[in-house]
C-alpha positions as YAML, in Angstrom:
chain: A
units: angstrom
residues:
- id: 1
  name: MET
  ca: [94.53, 96.02, 73.41]
- id: 2
  name: LYS
  ca: [91.99, 94.30, 75.65]
- id: 3
  name: ALA
  ca: [92.74, 91.04, 73.90]
- id: 4
  name: TYR
  ca: [96.45, 91.39, 74.64]
- id: 5
  name: VAL
  ca: [95.94, 92.12, 78.31]
- id: 6
  name: LYS
  ca: [93.62, 89.14, 78.55]
- id: 7
  name: LEU
  ca: [96.24, 86.91, 76.98]
- id: 8
  name: LEU
  ca: [98.87, 88.09, 79.41]
- id: 9
  name: LEU
  ca: [96.55, 87.36, 82.27]
- id: 10
  name: MET
  ca: [95.69, 83.91, 80.98]
- id: 11
  name: GLY
  ca: [99.32, 83.18, 80.27]
- id: 12
  name: GLY
  ca: [100.21, 82.88, 83.94]
- id: 13
  name: ILE
  ca: [101.21, 86.40, 84.82]
- id: 14
  name: ALA
  ca: [98.20, 86.47, 87.11]
- id: 15
  name: ALA
  ca: [100.09, 84.02, 89.27]
- id: 16
  name: LEU
  ca: [102.18, 86.98, 90.40]
- id: 17
  name: SER
  ca: [99.10, 88.46, 92.01]
- id: 18
  name: ALA
  ca: [98.37, 88.22, 95.71]
- id: 19
  name: CYS
  ca: [95.05, 87.64, 97.40]
- id: 20
  name: ALA
  ca: [94.24, 89.18, 100.74]
- id: 21
  name: GLY
  ca: [96.51, 87.87, 103.49]
- id: 22
  name: LYS
  ca: [98.26, 88.91, 106.70]
- id: 23
  name: ASP
  ca: [101.94, 89.35, 106.04]
- id: 24
  name: GLY
  ca: [102.52, 91.83, 103.25]
- id: 25
  name: TRP
  ca: [102.04, 95.45, 102.30]
- id: 26
  name: LYS
  ca: [98.70, 97.11, 102.98]
- id: 27
  name: VAL
  ca: [96.47, 99.72, 101.42]
- id: 28
  name: ASP
  ca: [93.32, 101.00, 103.09]
- id: 29
  name: GLY
  ca: [91.25, 104.12, 103.51]
- id: 30
  name: SER
  ca: [87.90, 105.55, 102.57]
- id: 31
  name: VAL
  ca: [85.97, 106.45, 99.43]
- id: 32
  name: GLU
  ca: [83.04, 108.66, 100.33]
- id: 33
  name: GLY
  ca: [80.02, 107.99, 98.15]
- id: 34
  name: ALA
  ca: [81.21, 104.52, 97.08]
- id: 35
  name: GLN
  ca: [79.47, 102.51, 99.80]
- id: 36
  name: GLY
  ca: [78.60, 99.01, 98.66]
- id: 37
  name: ARG
  ca: [80.67, 99.26, 95.48]
- id: 38
  name: LYS
  ca: [83.79, 97.42, 94.39]
- id: 39
  name: LEU
  ca: [87.33, 98.73, 93.90]
- id: 40
  name: ALA
  ca: [89.77, 96.89, 91.68]
- id: 41
  name: ILE
  ca: [93.41, 96.76, 92.75]
- id: 42
  name: GLU
  ca: [95.58, 96.63, 89.64]
- id: 43
  name: GLN
  ca: [99.24, 95.74, 89.25]
- id: 44
  name: ASN
  ca: [101.53, 96.74, 86.41]
- id: 45
  name: VAL
  ca: [103.11, 93.58, 85.00]
- id: 46
  name: SER
  ca: [105.46, 94.03, 82.05]
- id: 47
  name: GLY
  ca: [103.77, 97.27, 81.08]
- id: 48
  name: SER
  ca: [100.21, 95.93, 81.17]
- id: 49
  name: TRP
  ca: [97.78, 96.56, 84.02]
- id: 50
  name: ILE
  ca: [96.07, 93.44, 85.37]
- id: 51
  name: VAL
  ca: [93.53, 93.05, 88.15]
- id: 52
  name: LEU
  ca: [95.22, 91.86, 91.32]
- id: 53
  name: ASP
  ca: [92.05, 91.65, 93.39]
- id: 54
  name: SER
  ca: [88.64, 93.21, 93.94]
- id: 55
  name: ILE
  ca: [87.63, 94.61, 97.31]
- id: 56
  name: GLY
  ca: [84.39, 96.01, 98.60]
- id: 57
  name: VAL
  ca: [83.71, 99.40, 100.14]
- id: 58
  name: ASP
  ca: [81.71, 98.94, 103.34]
- id: 59
  name: ASN
  ca: [78.74, 100.93, 104.58]
- id: 60
  name: ASP
  ca: [81.08, 103.48, 106.19]
- id: 61
  name: GLY
  ca: [82.93, 104.02, 102.91]
- id: 62
  name: LYS
  ca: [86.01, 102.16, 104.12]
- id: 63
  name: PHE
  ca: [88.12, 99.59, 102.30]
- id: 64
  name: ALA
  ca: [91.22, 97.54, 103.15]
- id: 65
  name: PHE
  ca: [93.56, 95.12, 101.40]
- id: 66
  name: THR
  ca: [96.63, 93.23, 102.65]
- id: 67
  name: ALA
  ca: [98.93, 91.38, 100.27]
- id: 68
  name: ASP
  ca: [100.23, 87.91, 101.07]
- id: 69
  name: SER
  ca: [103.87, 88.97, 101.10]
- id: 70
  name: ALA
  ca: [106.15, 91.97, 101.14]
- id: 71
  name: ALA
  ca: [106.85, 93.81, 97.89]
- id: 72
  name: ALA
  ca: [110.21, 92.63, 96.53]
- id: 73
  name: TYR
  ca: [111.06, 96.04, 95.06]
- id: 74
  name: PRO
  ca: [109.49, 99.51, 94.78]
- id: 75
  name: ASP
  ca: [106.50, 99.35, 92.45]
- id: 76
  name: LEU
  ca: [103.32, 101.12, 91.40]
- id: 77
  name: TYR
  ca: [99.77, 99.89, 91.88]
- id: 78
  name: ARG
  ca: [96.45, 101.56, 91.31]
- id: 79
  name: LEU
  ca: [92.85, 101.50, 92.48]
- id: 80
  name: SER
  ca: [90.14, 101.56, 89.84]
- id: 81
  name: LEU
  ca: [86.56, 102.77, 90.22]
- id: 82
  name: ASP
  ca: [84.28, 103.12, 87.19]
- id: 83
  name: GLY
  ca: [87.25, 103.46, 84.86]
- id: 84
  name: ARG
  ca: [88.98, 106.15, 86.92]
- id: 85
  name: LYS
  ca: [92.39, 105.41, 88.40]
- id: 86
  name: LEU
  ca: [94.21, 106.36, 91.57]
- id: 87
  name: TYR
  ca: [97.90, 105.38, 91.72]
- id: 88
  name: PHE
  ca: [99.88, 104.46, 94.83]
- id: 89
  name: PRO
  ca: [103.46, 103.25, 95.44]
- id: 90
  name: VAL
  ca: [104.43, 100.15, 97.42]
- id: 91
  name: ASP
  ca: [107.74, 98.97, 98.80]
- id: 92
  name: SER
  ca: [108.44, 96.16, 101.25]
- id: 93
  name: LEU
  ca: [105.83, 96.26, 104.08]
- id: 94
  name: ASP
  ca: [104.43, 99.71, 103.37]
- id: 95
  name: HIS
  ca: [101.03, 100.60, 104.81]
- id: 96
  name: ILE
  ca: [99.43, 103.15, 102.46]
- id: 97
  name: SER
  ca: [96.27, 105.01, 103.49]
- id: 98
  name: ILE
  ca: [94.10, 106.87, 101.00]
- id: 99
  name: SER
  ca: [91.08, 109.15, 101.48]
- id: 100
  name: THR
  ca: [88.97, 110.34, 98.56]
- id: 101
  name: ASN
  ca: [85.41, 110.43, 97.26]
- id: 102
  name: ALA
  ca: [83.65, 108.73, 94.39]
- id: 103
  name: ASP
  ca: [82.98, 111.91, 92.40]
- id: 104
  name: ASP
  ca: [86.64, 113.06, 92.42]
- id: 105
  name: PHE
  ca: [88.22, 109.61, 92.40]
- id: 106
  name: GLY
  ca: [91.75, 109.78, 91.00]
- id: 107
  name: GLY
  ca: [91.75, 113.58, 90.91]
- id: 108
  name: ARG
  ca: [91.39, 114.79, 94.47]
- id: 109
  name: TYR
  ca: [92.64, 112.64, 97.32]
- id: 110
  name: SER
  ca: [95.03, 112.45, 100.26]
- id: 111
  name: MET
  ca: [97.59, 109.66, 100.64]
- id: 112
  name: LYS
  ca: [100.12, 108.86, 103.33]
- id: 113
  name: GLY
  ca: [102.21, 105.99, 104.58]
- id: 114
  name: SER
  ca: [105.58, 106.52, 102.90]
- id: 115
  name: THR
  ca: [107.77, 109.25, 101.48]
- id: 116
  name: ALA
  ca: [106.95, 108.08, 97.95]
- id: 117
  name: ALA
  ca: [103.21, 108.19, 98.71]
- id: 118
  name: LEU
  ca: [103.44, 111.79, 99.92]
- id: 119
  name: LYS
  ca: [105.53, 112.79, 96.90]
- id: 120
  name: ILE
  ca: [103.15, 111.21, 94.37]
- id: 121
  name: ALA
  ca: [100.12, 112.76, 96.08]
- id: 122
  name: GLY
  ca: [101.84, 116.14, 96.04]
- id: 123
  name: ALA
  ca: [102.67, 115.80, 92.37]
- id: 124
  name: ASP
  ca: [99.10, 114.84, 91.49]
- id: 125
  name: SER
  ca: [97.81, 117.81, 93.46]
- id: 126
  name: LEU
  ca: [99.91, 120.14, 91.31]
- id: 127
  name: ILE
  ca: [98.89, 118.43, 88.08]
- id: 128
  name: TYR
  ca: [95.16, 118.39, 88.73]
- id: 129
  name: ALA
  ca: [95.18, 121.97, 90.00]
- id: 130
  name: SER
  ca: [96.69, 123.01, 86.66]
- id: 131
  name: ILE
  ca: [94.26, 120.84, 84.67]
- id: 132
  name: ASN
  ca: [91.26, 122.27, 86.55]
- id: 133
  name: ALA
  ca: [92.49, 125.84, 86.04]
- id: 134
  name: LYS
  ca: [93.67, 125.65, 82.42]
- id: 135
  name: GLY
  ca: [92.27, 122.53, 80.83]
- id: 136
  name: LEU
  ca: [94.22, 119.38, 79.95]
- id: 137
  name: ASP
  ca: [96.08, 120.53, 76.83]
- id: 138
  name: LYS
  ca: [97.31, 123.80, 78.34]
- id: 139
  name: ALA
  ca: [98.29, 122.07, 81.56]
- id: 140
  name: LEU
  ca: [100.38, 119.49, 79.69]
- id: 141
  name: ALA
  ca: [102.20, 122.33, 77.90]
- id: 142
  name: ASP
  ca: [102.67, 124.41, 81.08]
- id: 143
  name: SER
  ca: [106.41, 124.93, 81.59]
- id: 144
  name: THR
  ca: [105.85, 126.28, 85.12]
- id: 145
  name: LEU
  ca: [104.11, 123.04, 86.10]
- id: 146
  name: LYS
  ca: [106.89, 121.00, 84.52]
- id: 147
  name: ILE
  ca: [109.56, 122.88, 86.50]
- id: 148
  name: GLN
  ca: [107.62, 122.26, 89.70]
- id: 149
  name: LEU
  ca: [107.41, 118.55, 88.90]
- id: 150
  name: TYR
  ca: [111.09, 118.51, 87.97]
- id: 151
  name: GLU
  ca: [111.93, 119.89, 91.40]
- id: 152
  name: LEU
  ca: [109.91, 117.08, 92.98]
- id: 153
  name: ILE
  ca: [111.76, 114.53, 90.84]
- id: 154
  name: ILE
  ca: [115.19, 115.85, 91.85]
- id: 155
  name: ALA
  ca: [114.20, 115.97, 95.52]
- id: 156
  name: ASP
  ca: [112.72, 112.46, 95.51]
- id: 157
  name: PRO
  ca: [114.85, 110.36, 97.89]
- id: 158
  name: GLU
  ca: [113.73, 107.24, 96.05]
- id: 159
  name: VAL
  ca: [112.79, 106.91, 92.37]
- id: 160
  name: MET
  ca: [109.11, 105.98, 92.20]
- id: 161
  name: THR
  ca: [107.85, 109.55, 91.90]
- id: 162
  name: ALA
  ca: [110.23, 110.12, 89.00]
- id: 163
  name: TYR
  ca: [109.14, 106.97, 87.19]
- id: 164
  name: TYR
  ca: [105.46, 107.63, 87.92]
- id: 165
  name: LEU
  ca: [105.62, 111.12, 86.43]
- id: 166
  name: ILE
  ca: [107.75, 110.33, 83.39]
- id: 167
  name: SER
  ca: [105.37, 107.52, 82.38]
- id: 168
  name: ARG
  ca: [102.06, 109.23, 83.29]
- id: 169
  name: ASN
  ca: [99.34, 109.71, 80.67]
- id: 170
  name: PHE
  ca: [96.08, 111.61, 80.79]
- id: 171
  name: ASP
  ca: [93.42, 110.57, 78.28]
- id: 172
  name: GLY
  ca: [96.18, 109.03, 76.17]
- id: 173
  name: LYS
  ca: [98.32, 112.19, 76.22]
- id: 174
  name: ALA
  ca: [101.77, 112.00, 77.81]
- id: 175
  name: LEU
  ca: [102.45, 114.27, 80.75]
- id: 176
  name: PHE
  ca: [106.02, 114.60, 79.46]
- id: 177
  name: ASP
  ca: [106.01, 114.70, 75.67]
- id: 178
  name: VAL
  ca: [109.71, 114.17, 74.99]
- id: 179
  name: ASN
  ca: [109.23, 114.19, 71.22]
- id: 180
  name: SER
  ca: [107.70, 117.66, 71.07]
- id: 181
  name: ARG
  ca: [109.05, 119.62, 74.02]
- id: 182
  name: LYS
  ca: [112.74, 120.14, 74.80]
- id: 183
  name: LEU
  ca: [112.04, 120.77, 78.49]
- id: 184
  name: ASP
  ca: [110.26, 117.43, 78.75]
- id: 185
  name: TYR
  ca: [113.16, 115.68, 77.02]
- id: 186
  name: ASN
  ca: [115.64, 117.24, 79.45]
- id: 187
  name: ILE
  ca: [113.52, 116.02, 82.36]
- id: 188
  name: LEU
  ca: [113.52, 112.52, 80.87]
- id: 189
  name: ARG
  ca: [117.33, 112.64, 80.80]
- id: 190
  name: ALA
  ca: [117.39, 113.73, 84.43]
- id: 191
  name: VAL
  ca: [115.13, 110.83, 85.41]
- id: 192
  name: ALA
  ca: [117.31, 108.36, 83.49]
- id: 193
  name: THR
  ca: [120.40, 109.71, 85.24]
- id: 194
  name: LYS
  ca: [118.67, 109.37, 88.60]
- id: 195
  name: PHE
  ca: [117.92, 105.72, 87.89]
- id: 196
  name: GLN
  ca: [121.48, 105.09, 86.68]
- id: 197
  name: GLN
  ca: [122.86, 106.51, 89.92]
- id: 198
  name: GLN
  ca: [120.38, 105.01, 92.38]
- id: 199
  name: ARG
  ca: [119.06, 101.82, 90.74]
- id: 200
  name: PRO
  ca: [121.56, 100.65, 88.09]
- id: 201
  name: ASP
  ca: [120.19, 97.08, 88.14]
- id: 202
  name: ASP
  ca: [116.52, 98.04, 87.85]
- id: 203
  name: PRO
  ca: [115.07, 96.94, 84.45]
- id: 204
  name: ARG
  ca: [113.43, 100.35, 84.20]
- id: 205
  name: THR
  ca: [116.89, 101.92, 84.10]
- id: 206
  name: LYS
  ca: [117.67, 100.20, 80.80]
- id: 207
  name: PHE
  ca: [114.32, 101.28, 79.38]
- id: 208
  name: LEU
  ca: [114.93, 104.92, 80.32]
- id: 209
  name: GLU
  ca: [118.44, 104.80, 78.86]
- id: 210
  name: MET
  ca: [117.01, 103.47, 75.62]
- id: 211
  name: ARG
  ca: [114.36, 106.21, 75.48]
- id: 212
  name: VAL
  ca: [117.02, 108.87, 75.96]
- id: 213
  name: ALA
  ca: [119.25, 107.37, 73.28]
- id: 214
  name: GLN
  ca: [116.39, 107.03, 70.82]
- id: 215
  name: GLU
  ca: [115.34, 110.64, 71.26]
- id: 216
  name: MET
  ca: [118.94, 111.87, 71.15]
- id: 217
  name: LYS
  ca: [119.44, 110.09, 67.85]
- id: 218
  name: ARG
  ca: [116.34, 111.72, 66.42]
- id: 219
  name: ARG
  ca: [117.27, 115.19, 67.62]
- id: 220
  name: ASN
  ca: [121.03, 115.18, 67.00]
- id: 221
  name: PRO
  ca: [122.52, 112.16, 65.23]
- id: 222
  name: ALA
  ca: [126.09, 113.45, 65.68]
- id: 223
  name: ALA
  ca: [125.67, 113.80, 69.43]
- id: 224
  name: TYR
  ca: [124.06, 110.39, 69.54]
- id: 225
  name: GLU
  ca: [127.07, 108.79, 67.85]
- id: 226
  name: ARG
  ca: [129.39, 110.44, 70.39]
- id: 227
  name: GLU
  ca: [127.39, 109.25, 73.39]
- id: 228
  name: ILE
  ca: [125.96, 105.95, 72.22]
- id: 229
  name: THR
  ca: [128.40, 103.84, 74.23]
- id: 230
  name: ALA
  ca: [127.33, 105.65, 77.38]
- id: 231
  name: THR
  ca: [123.60, 105.62, 76.77]
- id: 232
  name: VAL
  ca: [122.81, 102.35, 75.01]
- id: 233
  name: THR
  ca: [123.63, 98.92, 76.33]
- id: 234
  name: ASN
  ca: [123.98, 95.89, 74.11]
- id: 235
  name: LEU
  ca: [121.53, 93.64, 75.86]
- id: 236
  name: PRO
  ca: [119.26, 94.70, 78.76]
- id: 237
  name: ALA
  ca: [118.69, 90.98, 79.32]
- id: 238
  name: ASP
  ca: [119.43, 87.78, 77.45]
- id: 239
  name: ILE
  ca: [116.58, 85.47, 76.47]
- id: 240
  name: GLU
  ca: [117.06, 81.72, 76.34]
- id: 241
  name: SER
  ca: [114.38, 79.22, 75.36]
- id: 242
  name: VAL
  ca: [113.52, 76.51, 72.83]
- id: 243
  name: ASP
  ca: [111.68, 76.67, 69.53]
- id: 244
  name: ILE
  ca: [108.79, 74.39, 68.50]
- id: 245
  name: ASN
  ca: [111.29, 71.65, 67.60]
- id: 246
  name: GLY
  ca: [112.97, 71.75, 71.00]
- id: 247
  name: LYS
  ca: [116.12, 73.45, 69.72]
- id: 248
  name: GLU
  ca: [117.60, 75.96, 72.16]
- id: 249
  name: HIS
  ca: [118.13, 79.56, 71.09]
- id: 250
  name: LYS
  ca: [119.70, 82.52, 72.90]
- id: 251
  name: LEU
  ca: [119.05, 86.07, 71.84]
- id: 252
  name: SER
  ca: [122.73, 86.82, 72.49]
- id: 253
  name: ASP
  ca: [123.68, 84.35, 69.73]
- id: 254
  name: PHE
  ca: [121.81, 86.55, 67.24]
- id: 255
  name: VAL
  ca: [122.75, 90.02, 68.47]
- id: 256
  name: GLY
  ca: [126.15, 91.45, 67.54]
- id: 257
  name: SER
  ca: [126.78, 88.97, 64.74]
- id: 258
  name: GLY
  ca: [127.26, 91.66, 62.12]
- id: 259
  name: HIS
  ca: [123.64, 91.86, 60.99]
- id: 260
  name: PRO
  ca: [120.56, 93.70, 62.30]
- id: 261
  name: VAL
  ca: [118.20, 91.73, 64.54]
- id: 262
  name: ILE
  ca: [114.52, 92.24, 65.29]
- id: 263
  name: LEU
  ca: [113.33, 91.27, 68.76]
- id: 264
  name: SER
  ca: [109.56, 90.87, 68.65]
- id: 265
  name: PHE
  ca: [107.06, 90.36, 71.46]
- id: 266
  name: ALA
  ca: [103.64, 89.21, 70.26]
- id: 267
  name: ALA
  ca: [100.55, 87.17, 71.00]
- id: 268
  name: TYR
  ca: [99.82, 85.13, 67.88]
- id: 269
  name: SER
  ca: [96.18, 84.57, 68.73]
- id: 270
  name: ALA
  ca: [95.46, 88.26, 69.34]
- id: 271
  name: GLU
  ca: [93.30, 90.35, 67.03]
- id: 272
  name: GLN
  ca: [96.14, 92.33, 65.42]
- id: 273
  name: ALA
  ca: [98.51, 89.37, 65.13]
- id: 274
  name: PRO
  ca: [97.82, 88.47, 61.46]
- id: 275
  name: ALA
  ca: [98.43, 92.02, 60.27]
- id: 276
  name: TYR
  ca: [101.55, 92.33, 62.42]
- id: 277
  name: THR
  ca: [102.89, 89.01, 61.18]
- id: 278
  name: MET
  ca: [102.33, 90.13, 57.59]
- id: 279
  name: VAL
  ca: [104.44, 93.24, 58.22]
- id: 280
  name: LEU
  ca: [107.18, 91.11, 59.78]
- id: 281
  name: ARG
  ca: [107.09, 88.75, 56.79]
- id: 282
  name: THR
  ca: [107.41, 91.67, 54.38]
- id: 283
  name: VAL
  ca: [110.44, 93.00, 56.25]
- id: 284
  name: TYR
  ca: [111.97, 89.53, 56.63]
- id: 285
  name: ASP
  ca: [111.55, 88.65, 52.95]
- id: 286
  name: LYS
  ca: [113.05, 91.99, 51.97]
- id: 287
  name: TYR
  ca: [116.18, 91.72, 54.11]
- id: 288
  name: LYS
  ca: [116.75, 88.03, 54.91]
- id: 289
  name: ASP
  ca: [119.32, 87.67, 52.12]
- id: 290
  name: ARG
  ca: [121.21, 90.58, 53.69]
- id: 291
  name: GLY
  ca: [121.39, 88.84, 57.05]
- id: 292
  name: LEU
  ca: [118.32, 90.02, 58.96]
- id: 293
  name: LYS
  ca: [117.34, 87.75, 61.86]
- id: 294
  name: ILE
  ca: [114.10, 87.79, 63.85]
- id: 295
  name: TYR
  ca: [113.86, 86.47, 67.40]
- id: 296
  name: GLN
  ca: [110.22, 86.41, 68.45]
- id: 297
  name: VAL
  ca: [108.81, 85.85, 71.93]
- id: 298
  name: SER
  ca: [105.23, 84.57, 72.01]
- id: 299
  name: VAL
  ca: [103.10, 85.35, 75.07]
- id: 300
  name: ASP
  ca: [100.20, 83.15, 74.01]
- id: 301
  name: ALA
  ca: [98.23, 81.51, 76.78]
- id: 302
  name: THR
  ca: [99.16, 77.87, 76.19]
- id: 303
  name: GLU
  ca: [102.05, 75.97, 74.68]
- id: 304
  name: PRO
  ca: [99.88, 74.07, 72.13]
- id: 305
  name: GLU
  ca: [98.41, 77.37, 70.97]
- id: 306
  name: TRP
  ca: [101.88, 78.85, 70.47]
- id: 307
  name: HIS
  ca: [103.15, 75.67, 68.83]
- id: 308
  name: ARG
  ca: [100.28, 75.57, 66.33]
- id: 309
  name: LEU
  ca: [100.54, 79.21, 65.34]
- id: 310
  name: ALA
  ca: [104.36, 79.35, 65.18]
- id: 311
  name: GLN
  ca: [104.97, 76.28, 63.05]
- id: 312
  name: ASN
  ca: [104.81, 78.09, 59.69]
- id: 313
  name: LEU
  ca: [106.97, 81.06, 60.65]
- id: 314
  name: PRO
  ca: [110.36, 81.35, 58.90]
- id: 315
  name: TRP
  ca: [112.09, 82.95, 61.89]
- id: 316
  name: THR
  ca: [112.94, 81.85, 65.43]
- id: 317
  name: SER
  ca: [109.98, 81.77, 67.79]
- id: 318
  name: VAL
  ca: [110.08, 80.90, 71.50]
- id: 319
  name: TRP
  ca: [107.32, 80.75, 74.10]
- id: 320
  name: SER
  ca: [107.56, 83.23, 77.00]
- id: 321
  name: ALA
  ca: [106.47, 80.74, 79.68]
- id: 322
  name: ALA
  ca: [109.38, 78.43, 78.77]
- id: 323
  name: ILE
  ca: [112.11, 81.05, 79.09]
- id: 324
  name: LYS
  ca: [114.74, 79.76, 81.49]
- id: 325
  name: GLN
  ca: [115.15, 82.72, 83.80]
- id: 326
  name: GLY
  ca: [113.91, 86.25, 84.26]
- id: 327
  name: ASN
  ca: [110.97, 87.96, 82.63]
- id: 328
  name: PRO
  ca: [111.96, 89.62, 79.33]
- id: 329
  name: LEU
  ca: [108.70, 91.58, 79.27]
- id: 330
  name: ILE
  ca: [109.87, 93.37, 82.39]
- id: 331
  name: SER
  ca: [113.52, 93.63, 81.31]
- id: 332
  name: TYR
  ca: [112.53, 95.25, 78.00]
- id: 333
  name: ASN
  ca: [109.66, 97.20, 79.57]
- id: 334
  name: VAL
  ca: [107.09, 95.96, 77.07]
- id: 335
  name: ASP
  ca: [104.09, 98.22, 77.66]
- id: 336
  name: ALA
  ca: [101.90, 96.97, 74.80]
- id: 337
  name: LEU
  ca: [101.68, 94.08, 72.36]
- id: 338
  name: PRO
  ca: [102.90, 93.65, 69.73]
- id: 339
  name: MET
  ca: [106.19, 95.41, 70.51]
- id: 340
  name: THR
  ca: [109.31, 95.43, 68.37]
- id: 341
  name: TYR
  ca: [112.94, 96.26, 69.12]
- id: 342
  name: ILE
  ca: [115.78, 96.69, 66.62]
- id: 343
  name: PHE
  ca: [119.40, 95.80, 67.31]
- id: 344
  name: ASP
  ca: [121.85, 97.27, 64.80]
- id: 345
  name: ALA
  ca: [124.63, 95.28, 63.13]
- id: 346
  name: GLU
  ca: [127.06, 96.09, 65.96]
- id: 347
  name: GLY
  ca: [124.67, 94.69, 68.55]
- id: 348
  name: ASN
  ca: [123.42, 97.97, 70.02]
- id: 349
  name: LEU
  ca: [119.78, 98.14, 71.05]
- id: 350
  name: ALA
  ca: [119.07, 100.95, 68.63]
- id: 351
  name: GLU
  ca: [115.32, 101.45, 68.49]
- id: 352
  name: ARG
  ca: [111.99, 100.67, 70.09]
- id: 353
  name: VAL
  ca: [109.24, 100.51, 67.48]
- id: 354
  name: ALA
  ca: [105.92, 100.98, 69.25]
- id: 355
  name: ASP
  ca: [103.99, 101.48, 65.98]
- id: 356
  name: TRP
  ca: [104.55, 98.20, 64.14]
- id: 357
  name: GLN
  ca: [103.02, 99.64, 60.97]
- id: 358
  name: THR
  ca: [106.16, 101.76, 60.50]
- id: 359
  name: LEU
  ca: [108.53, 98.81, 60.89]
- id: 360
  name: GLU
  ca: [109.39, 98.48, 57.19]
- id: 361
  name: SER
  ca: [110.51, 102.09, 56.88]
- id: 362
  name: ASP
  ca: [112.25, 101.92, 60.26]
- id: 363
  name: MET
  ca: [114.28, 98.88, 59.22]
- id: 364
  name: ALA
  ca: [115.48, 100.58, 56.05]
- id: 365
  name: ARG
  ca: [117.81, 102.72, 58.17]
- id: 366
  name: TYR
  ca: [119.83, 99.65, 59.16]
- id: 367
  name: PHE
  ca: [120.60, 98.32, 55.66]
...
């Protein structure tokens, strides 16, 4: 995973970062016991956390950072100290203030500056109180805690608290395990509905709709078939770019043509790329005569690198940096690489395959 994040950073996404300036949003505060140490400010770009900047904690334990420009839309950032994370929301010209200490960093803190900041801090206070009292596993299964968090989600006048909580992990374990717990799944549906009502054009809305549809299909295929037109959209975003020969390709020309389509996001030069490509080849060879198409987006660092590694592939490959408009990594909420999506023969975005090693068995359902 480190290799993938590095590739994203090298590939130009770091250009979205802002160095300290005078005109944008601000975060400051104090970290007792961290005098003379460095805090990393990290930004979530297309599902991967990258370092935005590094700031020092002065001799009084204080720190401050000002972005160059206002935040274009509500988003999440985090501070990192020795591998521990403390999350904070930003919108427009927000000024967020945080107080904590080095020993409890990320677990016990106060945060103010916006309604979303107060809501997230309140939610974390509930979560960590439960973890400290019961241990992580029991806290994550605590229905009382989940109801309390659900009430915060419903009362959130914005949406960042909802998105923060539904996507939160602790030591790799999801706060809301929608696959195992019905209550958690119902809360996911409530969050998706909230986004549909309040932020219909937000790329995260499409991602949440897809998660709901995928889980509905697993739980109750009949109900899924009845509601699919309401919960799954054909194309969260089109992708238009050129292949290594300069020929232009649109994802929309592939999807809905009467055959299943795989949309793949990958870094060819990453450590897992050869094994992933072998799985794709196996699936492609198995189903190409039955109409399977693969549209692959490479996020490799440079165009020559992509060109060299893509030239022997039998499917369509485009380079992410050459895409004409928008950022498909954001639109499809790619939170790890490689990531694979399956469109069914009718053109519905039917499945998100996070574990690429199951792709062959997953594809069998569409033929």
